[in-house]
Short mmCIF file of C-alpha atoms and ligand atoms in Angstrom, two decimals:
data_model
loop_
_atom_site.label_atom_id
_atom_site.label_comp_id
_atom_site.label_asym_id
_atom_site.label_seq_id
_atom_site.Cartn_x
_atom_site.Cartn_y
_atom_site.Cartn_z
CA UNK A 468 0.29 -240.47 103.83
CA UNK A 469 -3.34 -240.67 103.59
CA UNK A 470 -5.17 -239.00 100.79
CA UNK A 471 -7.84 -237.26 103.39
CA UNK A 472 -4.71 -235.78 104.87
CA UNK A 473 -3.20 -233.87 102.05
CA UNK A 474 -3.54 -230.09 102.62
CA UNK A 475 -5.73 -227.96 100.89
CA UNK A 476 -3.79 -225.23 98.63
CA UNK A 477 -6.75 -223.15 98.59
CA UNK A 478 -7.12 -222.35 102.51
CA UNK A 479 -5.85 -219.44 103.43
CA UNK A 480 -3.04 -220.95 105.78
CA UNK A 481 -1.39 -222.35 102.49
CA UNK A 482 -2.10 -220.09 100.52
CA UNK A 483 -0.47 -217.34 103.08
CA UNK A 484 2.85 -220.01 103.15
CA UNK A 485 2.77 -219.76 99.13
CA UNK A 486 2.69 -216.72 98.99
CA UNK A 487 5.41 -215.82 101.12
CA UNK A 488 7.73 -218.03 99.76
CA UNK A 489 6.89 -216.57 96.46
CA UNK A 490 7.82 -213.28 97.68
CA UNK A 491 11.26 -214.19 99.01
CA UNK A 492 9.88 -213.08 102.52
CA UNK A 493 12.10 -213.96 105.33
CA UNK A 494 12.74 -217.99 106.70
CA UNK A 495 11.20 -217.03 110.13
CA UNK A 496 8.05 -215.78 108.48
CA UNK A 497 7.49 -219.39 105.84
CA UNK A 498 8.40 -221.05 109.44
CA UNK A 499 5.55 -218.98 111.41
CA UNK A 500 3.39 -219.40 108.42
CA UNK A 501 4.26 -223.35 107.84
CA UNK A 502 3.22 -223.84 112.28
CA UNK A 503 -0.20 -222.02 111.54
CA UNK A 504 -0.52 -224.59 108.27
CA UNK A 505 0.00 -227.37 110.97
CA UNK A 506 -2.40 -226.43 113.70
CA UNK A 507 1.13 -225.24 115.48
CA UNK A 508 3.61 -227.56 114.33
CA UNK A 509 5.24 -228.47 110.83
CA UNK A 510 3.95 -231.60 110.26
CA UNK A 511 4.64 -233.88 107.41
CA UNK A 512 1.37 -233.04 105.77
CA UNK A 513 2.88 -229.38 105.80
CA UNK A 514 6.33 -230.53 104.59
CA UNK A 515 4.70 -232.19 101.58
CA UNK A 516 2.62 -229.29 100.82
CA UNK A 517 6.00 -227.41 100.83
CA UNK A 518 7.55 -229.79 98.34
CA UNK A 519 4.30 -230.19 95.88
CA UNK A 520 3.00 -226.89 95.71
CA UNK A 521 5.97 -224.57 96.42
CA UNK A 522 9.13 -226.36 95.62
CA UNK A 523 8.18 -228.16 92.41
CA UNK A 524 5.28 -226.33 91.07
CA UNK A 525 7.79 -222.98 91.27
CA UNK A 526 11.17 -224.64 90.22
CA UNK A 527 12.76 -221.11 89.33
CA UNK A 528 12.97 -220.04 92.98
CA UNK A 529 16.35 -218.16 94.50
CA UNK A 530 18.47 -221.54 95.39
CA UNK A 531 20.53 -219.68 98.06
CA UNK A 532 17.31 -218.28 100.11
CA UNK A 533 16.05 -221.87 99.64
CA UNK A 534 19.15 -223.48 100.83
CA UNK A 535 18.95 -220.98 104.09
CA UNK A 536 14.92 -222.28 104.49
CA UNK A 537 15.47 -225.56 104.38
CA UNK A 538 18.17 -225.28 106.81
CA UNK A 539 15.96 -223.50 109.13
CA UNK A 540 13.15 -225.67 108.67
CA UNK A 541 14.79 -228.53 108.84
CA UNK A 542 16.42 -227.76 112.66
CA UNK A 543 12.59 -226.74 113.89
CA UNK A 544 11.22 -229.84 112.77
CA UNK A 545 14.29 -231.26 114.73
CA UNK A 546 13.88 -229.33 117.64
CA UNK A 547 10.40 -229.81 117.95
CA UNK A 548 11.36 -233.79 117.79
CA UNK A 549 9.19 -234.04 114.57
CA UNK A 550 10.35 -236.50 111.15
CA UNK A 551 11.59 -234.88 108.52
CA UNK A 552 10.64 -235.86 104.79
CA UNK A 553 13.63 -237.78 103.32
CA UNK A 554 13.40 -235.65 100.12
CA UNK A 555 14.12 -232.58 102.32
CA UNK A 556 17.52 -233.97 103.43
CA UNK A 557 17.66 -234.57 99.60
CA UNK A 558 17.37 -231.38 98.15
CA UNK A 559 18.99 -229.60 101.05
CA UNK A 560 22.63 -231.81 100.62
CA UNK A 561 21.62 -230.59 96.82
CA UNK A 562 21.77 -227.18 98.02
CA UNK A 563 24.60 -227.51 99.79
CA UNK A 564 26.76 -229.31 97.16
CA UNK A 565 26.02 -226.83 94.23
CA UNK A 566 25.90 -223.14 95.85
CA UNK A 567 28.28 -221.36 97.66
CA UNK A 568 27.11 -218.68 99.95
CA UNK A 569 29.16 -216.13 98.26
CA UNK A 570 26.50 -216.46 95.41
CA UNK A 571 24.14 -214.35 97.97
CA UNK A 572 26.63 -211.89 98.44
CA UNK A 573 27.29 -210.37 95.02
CA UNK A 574 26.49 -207.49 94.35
CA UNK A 575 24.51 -207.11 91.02
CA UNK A 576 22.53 -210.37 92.04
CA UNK A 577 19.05 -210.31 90.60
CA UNK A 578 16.39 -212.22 91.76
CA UNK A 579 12.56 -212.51 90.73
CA UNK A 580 9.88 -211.68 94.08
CA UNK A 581 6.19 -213.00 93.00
CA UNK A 582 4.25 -210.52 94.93
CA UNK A 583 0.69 -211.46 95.33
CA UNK A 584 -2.16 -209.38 96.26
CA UNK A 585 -5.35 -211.39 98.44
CA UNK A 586 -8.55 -210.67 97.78
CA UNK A 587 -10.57 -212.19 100.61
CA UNK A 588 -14.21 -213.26 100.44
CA UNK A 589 -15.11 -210.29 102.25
CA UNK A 590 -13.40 -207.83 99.25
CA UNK A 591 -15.09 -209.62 96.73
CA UNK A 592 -17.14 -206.99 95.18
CA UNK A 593 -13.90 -204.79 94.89
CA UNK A 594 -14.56 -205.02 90.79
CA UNK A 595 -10.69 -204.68 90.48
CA UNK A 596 -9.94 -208.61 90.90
CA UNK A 597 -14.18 -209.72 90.08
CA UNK A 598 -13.06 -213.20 89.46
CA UNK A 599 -9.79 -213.92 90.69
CA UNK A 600 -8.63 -213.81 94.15
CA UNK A 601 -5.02 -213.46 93.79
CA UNK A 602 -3.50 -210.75 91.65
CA UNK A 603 0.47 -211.75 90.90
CA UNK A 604 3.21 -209.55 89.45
CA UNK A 605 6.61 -210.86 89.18
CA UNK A 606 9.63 -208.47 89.85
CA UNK A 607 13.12 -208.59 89.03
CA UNK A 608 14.95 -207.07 91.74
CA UNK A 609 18.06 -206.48 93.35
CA UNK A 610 19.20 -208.33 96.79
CA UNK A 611 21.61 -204.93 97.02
CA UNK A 612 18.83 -202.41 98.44
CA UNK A 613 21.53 -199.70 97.06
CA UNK A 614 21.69 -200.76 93.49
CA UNK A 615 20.15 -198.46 91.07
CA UNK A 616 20.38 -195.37 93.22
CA UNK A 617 18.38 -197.68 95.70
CA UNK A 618 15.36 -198.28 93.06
CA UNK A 619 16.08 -201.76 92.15
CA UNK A 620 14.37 -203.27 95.78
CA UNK A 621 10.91 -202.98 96.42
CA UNK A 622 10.14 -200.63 98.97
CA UNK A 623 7.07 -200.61 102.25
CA UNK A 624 5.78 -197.17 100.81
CA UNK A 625 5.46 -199.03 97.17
CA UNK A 626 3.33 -202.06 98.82
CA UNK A 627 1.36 -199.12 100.40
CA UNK A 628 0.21 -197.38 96.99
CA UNK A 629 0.06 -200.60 95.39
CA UNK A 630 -2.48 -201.61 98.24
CA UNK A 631 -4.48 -198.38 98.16
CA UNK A 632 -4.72 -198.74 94.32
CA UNK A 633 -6.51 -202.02 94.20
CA UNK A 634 -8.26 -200.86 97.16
CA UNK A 635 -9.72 -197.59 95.74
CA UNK A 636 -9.60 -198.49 91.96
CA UNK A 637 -11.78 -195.51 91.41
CA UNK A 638 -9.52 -192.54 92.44
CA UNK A 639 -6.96 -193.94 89.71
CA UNK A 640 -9.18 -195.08 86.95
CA UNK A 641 -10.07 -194.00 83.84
CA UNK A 642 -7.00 -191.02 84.90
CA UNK A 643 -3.95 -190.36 83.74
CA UNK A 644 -1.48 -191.40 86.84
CA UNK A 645 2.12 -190.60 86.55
CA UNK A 646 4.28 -191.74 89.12
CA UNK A 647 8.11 -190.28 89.88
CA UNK A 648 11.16 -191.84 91.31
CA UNK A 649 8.77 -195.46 90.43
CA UNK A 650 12.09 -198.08 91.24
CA UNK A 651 10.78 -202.04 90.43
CA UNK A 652 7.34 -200.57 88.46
CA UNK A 653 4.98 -202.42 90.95
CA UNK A 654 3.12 -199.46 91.43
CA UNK A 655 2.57 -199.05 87.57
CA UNK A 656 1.26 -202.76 87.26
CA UNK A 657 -1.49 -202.18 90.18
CA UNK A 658 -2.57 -198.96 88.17
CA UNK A 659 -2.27 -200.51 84.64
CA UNK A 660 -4.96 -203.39 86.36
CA UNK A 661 -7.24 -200.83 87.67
CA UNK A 662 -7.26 -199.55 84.16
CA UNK A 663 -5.66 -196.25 84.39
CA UNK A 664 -6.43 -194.29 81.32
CA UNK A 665 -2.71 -194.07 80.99
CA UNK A 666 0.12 -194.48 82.93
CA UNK A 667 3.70 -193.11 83.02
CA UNK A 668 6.36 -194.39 85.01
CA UNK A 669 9.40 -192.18 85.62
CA UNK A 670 12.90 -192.45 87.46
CA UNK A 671 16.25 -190.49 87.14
CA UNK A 672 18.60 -193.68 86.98
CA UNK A 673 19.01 -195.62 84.14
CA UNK A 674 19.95 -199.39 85.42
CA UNK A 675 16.58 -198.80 87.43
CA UNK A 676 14.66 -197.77 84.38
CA UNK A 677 15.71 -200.74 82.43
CA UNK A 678 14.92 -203.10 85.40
CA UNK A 679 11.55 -201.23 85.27
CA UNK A 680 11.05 -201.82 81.66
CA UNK A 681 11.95 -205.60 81.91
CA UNK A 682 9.34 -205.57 84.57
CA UNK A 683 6.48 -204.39 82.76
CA UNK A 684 7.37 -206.80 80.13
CA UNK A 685 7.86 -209.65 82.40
CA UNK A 686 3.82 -208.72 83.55
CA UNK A 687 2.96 -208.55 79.48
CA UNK A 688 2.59 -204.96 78.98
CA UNK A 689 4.20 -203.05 76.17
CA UNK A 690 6.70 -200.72 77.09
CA UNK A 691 6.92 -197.06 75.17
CA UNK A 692 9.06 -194.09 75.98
CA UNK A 693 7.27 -191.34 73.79
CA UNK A 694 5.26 -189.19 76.05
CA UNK A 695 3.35 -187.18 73.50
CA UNK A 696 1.86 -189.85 71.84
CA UNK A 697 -1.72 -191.12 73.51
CA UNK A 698 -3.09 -194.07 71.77
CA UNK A 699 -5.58 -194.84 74.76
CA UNK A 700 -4.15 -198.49 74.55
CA UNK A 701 -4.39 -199.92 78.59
CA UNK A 702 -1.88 -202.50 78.01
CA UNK A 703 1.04 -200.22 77.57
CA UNK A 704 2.79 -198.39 79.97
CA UNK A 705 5.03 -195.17 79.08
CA UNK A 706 8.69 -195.13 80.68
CA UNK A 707 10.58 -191.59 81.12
CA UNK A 708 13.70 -190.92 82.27
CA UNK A 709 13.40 -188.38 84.58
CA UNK A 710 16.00 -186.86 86.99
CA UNK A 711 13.96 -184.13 89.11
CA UNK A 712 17.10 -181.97 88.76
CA UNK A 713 16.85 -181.81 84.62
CA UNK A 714 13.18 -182.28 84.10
CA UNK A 715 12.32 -179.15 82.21
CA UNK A 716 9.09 -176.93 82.90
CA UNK A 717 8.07 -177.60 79.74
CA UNK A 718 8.41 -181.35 79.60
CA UNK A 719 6.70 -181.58 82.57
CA UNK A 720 3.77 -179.40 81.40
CA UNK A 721 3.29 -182.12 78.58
CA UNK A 722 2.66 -184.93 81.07
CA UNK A 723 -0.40 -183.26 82.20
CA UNK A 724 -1.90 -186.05 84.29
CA UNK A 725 -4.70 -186.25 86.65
CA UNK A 726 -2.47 -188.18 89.41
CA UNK A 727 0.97 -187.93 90.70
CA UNK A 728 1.97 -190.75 92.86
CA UNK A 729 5.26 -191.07 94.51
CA UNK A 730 6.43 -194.01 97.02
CA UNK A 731 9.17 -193.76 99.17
CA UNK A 732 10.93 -190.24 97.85
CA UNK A 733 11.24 -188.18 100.80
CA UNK A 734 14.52 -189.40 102.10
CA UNK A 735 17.15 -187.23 100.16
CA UNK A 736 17.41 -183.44 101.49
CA UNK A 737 19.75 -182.84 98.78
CA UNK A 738 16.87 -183.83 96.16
CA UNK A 739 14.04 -182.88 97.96
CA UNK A 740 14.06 -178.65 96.23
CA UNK A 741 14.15 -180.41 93.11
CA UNK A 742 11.36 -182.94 94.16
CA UNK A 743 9.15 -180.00 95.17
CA UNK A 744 9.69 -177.95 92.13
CA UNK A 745 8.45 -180.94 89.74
CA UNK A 746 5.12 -181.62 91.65
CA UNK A 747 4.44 -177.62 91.95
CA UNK A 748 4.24 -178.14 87.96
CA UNK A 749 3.33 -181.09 87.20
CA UNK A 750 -0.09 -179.89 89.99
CA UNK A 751 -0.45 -176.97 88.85
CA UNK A 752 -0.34 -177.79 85.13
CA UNK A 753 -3.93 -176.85 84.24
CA UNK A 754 -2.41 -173.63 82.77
CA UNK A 755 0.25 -174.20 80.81
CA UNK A 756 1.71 -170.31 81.56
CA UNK A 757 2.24 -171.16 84.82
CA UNK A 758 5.81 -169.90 85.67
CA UNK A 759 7.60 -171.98 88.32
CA UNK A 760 10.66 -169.10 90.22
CA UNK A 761 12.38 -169.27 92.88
CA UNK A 762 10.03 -171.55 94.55
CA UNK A 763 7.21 -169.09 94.01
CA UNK A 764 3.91 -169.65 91.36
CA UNK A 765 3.17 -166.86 89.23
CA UNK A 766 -0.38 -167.51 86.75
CA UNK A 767 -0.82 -165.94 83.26
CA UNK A 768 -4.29 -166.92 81.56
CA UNK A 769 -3.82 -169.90 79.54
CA UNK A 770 -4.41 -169.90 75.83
CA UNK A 771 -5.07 -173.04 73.41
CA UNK A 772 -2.35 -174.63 72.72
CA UNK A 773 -0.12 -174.65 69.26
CA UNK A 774 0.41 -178.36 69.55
CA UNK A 775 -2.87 -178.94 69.10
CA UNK A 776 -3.46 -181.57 71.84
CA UNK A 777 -6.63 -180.69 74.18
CA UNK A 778 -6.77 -178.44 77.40
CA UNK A 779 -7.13 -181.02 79.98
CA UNK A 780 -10.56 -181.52 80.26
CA UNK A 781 -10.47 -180.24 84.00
CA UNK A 782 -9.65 -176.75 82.88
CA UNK A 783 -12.26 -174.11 83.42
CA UNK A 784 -12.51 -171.07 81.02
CA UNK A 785 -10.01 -168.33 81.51
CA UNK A 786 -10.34 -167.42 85.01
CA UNK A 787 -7.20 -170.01 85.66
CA UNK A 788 -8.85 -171.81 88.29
CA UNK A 789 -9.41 -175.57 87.87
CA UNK A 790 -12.54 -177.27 88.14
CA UNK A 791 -11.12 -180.57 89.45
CA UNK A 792 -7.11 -180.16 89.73
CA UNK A 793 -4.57 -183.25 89.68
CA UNK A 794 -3.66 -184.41 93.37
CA UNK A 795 -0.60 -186.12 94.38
CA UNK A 796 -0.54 -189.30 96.58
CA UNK A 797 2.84 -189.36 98.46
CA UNK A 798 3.47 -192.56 100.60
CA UNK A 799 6.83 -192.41 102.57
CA UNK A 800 8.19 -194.17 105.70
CA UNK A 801 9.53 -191.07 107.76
CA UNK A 802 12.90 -192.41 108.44
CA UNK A 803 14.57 -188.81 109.71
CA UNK A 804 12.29 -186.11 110.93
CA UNK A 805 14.23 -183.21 110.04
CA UNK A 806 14.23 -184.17 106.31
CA UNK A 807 10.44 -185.15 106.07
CA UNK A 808 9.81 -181.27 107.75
CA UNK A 809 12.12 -179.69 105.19
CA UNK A 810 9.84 -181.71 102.64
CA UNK A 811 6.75 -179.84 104.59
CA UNK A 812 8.61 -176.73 104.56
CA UNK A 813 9.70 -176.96 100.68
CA UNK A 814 6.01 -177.69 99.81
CA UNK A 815 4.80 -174.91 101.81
CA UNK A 816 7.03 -172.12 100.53
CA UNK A 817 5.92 -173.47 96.61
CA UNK A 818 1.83 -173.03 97.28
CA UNK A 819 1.39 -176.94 98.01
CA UNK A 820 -1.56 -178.10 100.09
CA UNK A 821 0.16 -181.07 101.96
CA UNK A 822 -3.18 -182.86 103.78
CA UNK A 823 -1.77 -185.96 106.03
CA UNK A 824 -4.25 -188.95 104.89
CA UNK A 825 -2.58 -191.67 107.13
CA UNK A 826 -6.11 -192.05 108.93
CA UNK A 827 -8.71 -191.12 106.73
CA UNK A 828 -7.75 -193.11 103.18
CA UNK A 829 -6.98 -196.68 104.33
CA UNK A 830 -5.93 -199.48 102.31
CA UNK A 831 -7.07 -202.61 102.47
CA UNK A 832 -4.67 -205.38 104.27
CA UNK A 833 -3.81 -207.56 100.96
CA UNK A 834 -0.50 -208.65 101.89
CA UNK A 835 -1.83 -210.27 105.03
CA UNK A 836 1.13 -213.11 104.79
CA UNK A 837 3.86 -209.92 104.57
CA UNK A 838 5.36 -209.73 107.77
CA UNK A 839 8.06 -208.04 106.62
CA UNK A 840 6.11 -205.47 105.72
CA UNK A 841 3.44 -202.87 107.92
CA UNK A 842 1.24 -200.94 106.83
CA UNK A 843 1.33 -198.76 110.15
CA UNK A 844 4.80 -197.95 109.22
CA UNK A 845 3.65 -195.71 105.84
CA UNK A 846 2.48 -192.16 106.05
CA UNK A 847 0.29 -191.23 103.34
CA UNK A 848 0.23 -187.65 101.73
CA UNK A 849 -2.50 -185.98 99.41
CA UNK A 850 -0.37 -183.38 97.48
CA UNK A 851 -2.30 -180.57 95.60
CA UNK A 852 -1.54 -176.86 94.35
CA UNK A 853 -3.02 -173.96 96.06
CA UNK A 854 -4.60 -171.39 93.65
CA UNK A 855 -5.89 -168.83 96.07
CA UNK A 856 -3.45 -166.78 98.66
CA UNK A 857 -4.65 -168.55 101.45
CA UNK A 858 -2.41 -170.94 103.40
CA UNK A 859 -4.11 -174.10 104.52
CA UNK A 860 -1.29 -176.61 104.93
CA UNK A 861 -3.25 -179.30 107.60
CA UNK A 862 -1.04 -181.82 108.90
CA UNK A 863 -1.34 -184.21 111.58
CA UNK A 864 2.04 -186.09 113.35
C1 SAM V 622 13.72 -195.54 97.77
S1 SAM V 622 13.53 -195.76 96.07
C2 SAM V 622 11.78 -196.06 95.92
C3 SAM V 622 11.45 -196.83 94.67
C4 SAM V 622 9.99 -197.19 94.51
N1 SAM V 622 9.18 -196.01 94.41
C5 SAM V 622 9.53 -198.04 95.67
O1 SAM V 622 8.90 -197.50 96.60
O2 SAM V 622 9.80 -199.24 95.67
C6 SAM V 622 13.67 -194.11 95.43
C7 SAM V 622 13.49 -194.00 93.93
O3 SAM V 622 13.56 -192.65 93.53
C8 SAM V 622 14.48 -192.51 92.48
N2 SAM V 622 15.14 -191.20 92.63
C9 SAM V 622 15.90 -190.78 93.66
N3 SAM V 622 16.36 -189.55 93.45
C10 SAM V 622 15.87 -189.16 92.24
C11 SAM V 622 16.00 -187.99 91.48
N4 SAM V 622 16.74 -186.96 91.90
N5 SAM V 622 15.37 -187.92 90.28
C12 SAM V 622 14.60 -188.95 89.86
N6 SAM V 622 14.46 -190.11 90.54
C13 SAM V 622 15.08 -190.21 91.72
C14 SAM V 622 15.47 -193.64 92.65
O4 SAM V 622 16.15 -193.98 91.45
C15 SAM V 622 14.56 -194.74 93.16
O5 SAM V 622 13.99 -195.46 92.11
#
């Protein structure tokens, strides 16, 4: 093959087909990708970018989803009466010889998705990525989208918030962002990047907060489980275990953050009282006398507190009120109708101002090879607590 020929890793095409493969997405997306690399067909030149810059370079890939590529790629370059590269055939009767396809099947199978955020020349002044123009995480994940009370798999809503993050650095910056029910941890990576002053990551099962924690570690940031203690150090990221059932009033009322963020939660009716009951504190933690009963807010005026950590510095004298209260963003796919109203419902009866931002607070596309994933799909919610008696729940379907 001629040099002149050899495909440049840096256009987007290639860099799409990289990043796809990276990401475990599926074989009929890397095809679609690998035709639009080859002005509509998957030439050799495409074939040996394949082999040089995804195959070697990234030797630690998931053999059984590259067995099943290969295949597939193999029979369109067949069918489309193209040559195949010999070392294809190769690495395929490889494939073949030492994996089984049972190995896909099992059920604790881990496997490690590269997801990789694009930046194009157009986002360039985003100062969230100033220099480089793709952002990686790696993520240890389950192929069993039920493992870890389902928060071992990377989830649409989680791309979502991870999307609006980088996109809008500057709602999450500089704050203290907690997230709930946070699965993988991708969410906590994006904010860690846009330099949240701190960030907690919570979930109420255990296998899924120990994939978390190898997660953050896996992206080199310290893990650290004590809430209390705020050392104002960006690189590490706080890890609670945190059923919504058991979280007490009062250890909510010491997270006191500035965001909530939750992706993909509204799905379980059974958990969703519990759900609502933890964001009615954790929003409407600016006095820390506010009594939580029977789904109903009741205010006493806040005094200092004995602990001697500060008021939050949105508090505002003693008339209760906040200046500038913590919001929740809630990104969910509405899979069942009837559960996402009860959510509405739940959050109505507790004082919650649920605003529907689907339209007005847009990410930017930075998944752009994901077609596995839409961002049409993903409702997003602004969550906050309503201090007067007025009722001014907006929402648009
Ligand atoms: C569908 S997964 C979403 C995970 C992640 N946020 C994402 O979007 O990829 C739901 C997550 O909420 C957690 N979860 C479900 N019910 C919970 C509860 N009652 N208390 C705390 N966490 C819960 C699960 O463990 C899981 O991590």
């Amino acid at each position: 093959m001629a040099a002149e020929q050899v495909l440049d890793p840096s256009l987007p095409s290639c860099r799409y087909l990289l990043s796809a493969i990276l990401a475990m997405e599926p074989s009929d997306c890397l095809l679609s990708h690998a035709r639009v690399c080859g002005g509509g067909s998957i030439t050799e030149q495409v074939q040996q970018f394949i082999l040089d810059h995804c195959l070697s370079t990234h030797g630690d890939l998931h053999a059984p989803y590259l067995k099943n590529f290969l295949k597939k790629l193999i029979t369109q370059v067949e069918c489309d009466h193209g040559s195949v590269l010999d070392q294809f055939y190769e690495l395929y009767a490889h494939y073949i010889t030492s994996f089984k396809d049972d190995s896909l099947g099992k059920r604790d199978s881990r496997i490690c998705k590269r997801i990789s955020f694009i930046f194009r020349d157009d986002y360039s002044e985003l100062q969230t990525c100033p220099h480089s123009r793709v952002l990686t995480f790696s993520l240890k994940c389950s192929i069993n989208m039920l493992e870890g009370d389902t928060g071992c798999s990377i989830w649409p809503s989680s791309l979502f918030l991870s999307e609006l993050i980088l996109s809008h650095p500057e709602l999450f910056s500089n704050k203290l962002c907690f997230e709930i029910g946070s699965g993988v941890g991708l969410v906590g990576l994006c904010l860690a990047h846009v330099k949240a002053s701190e960030v907690i990551l919570s979930d109420g099962d255990l296998s899924t907060l120990a994939n978390m924690k190898l997660n953050l570690e896996l992206n080199n940031l310290n893990v650290e489980t004590d809430t209390l203690q705020r050392n104002g150090d960006t690189s590490s990221v706080k890890c609670l275990y945190l059923p919504w059932e058991s979280a007490s009033e009062s250890q909510l009322q010491d997270i006191m953050p500035n965001v909530v963020l939750g992706a993909d939660v509204i799905y379980d009716p059974v958990c969703l009282p519990h759900l609502v009951r933890v964001l009615t504190i954790l929003l409407s933690r600016m006095n820390p006398n506010t009594k939580y009963e029977n789904g109903e807010l009741s205010y006493k005026c806040a005094t200092d507190r004995s602990d001697g950590r500060c008021k939050p510095d949105n508090y505002d004298g003693c008339n209760c009120e906040p200046k500038e209260g913590p919001v929740a963003y809630i990104a969910c796919v509405i899979r069942n109708i009837e559960t996402f109203n009860y959510f509405l419902s739940l959050g109505d009866k507790a004082s919650l101002d649920i605003v529907d931002l689907t339209d007005s607070l847009k990410p930017m596309n930075l998944l752009p090879y994901m077609q596995s994933y839409n961002q049409a799909d993903i409702k997003l919610l602004r969550v906050t607590c309503r201090h007067t008696n007025q009722t001014t729940v907006t929402w648009e379907l």
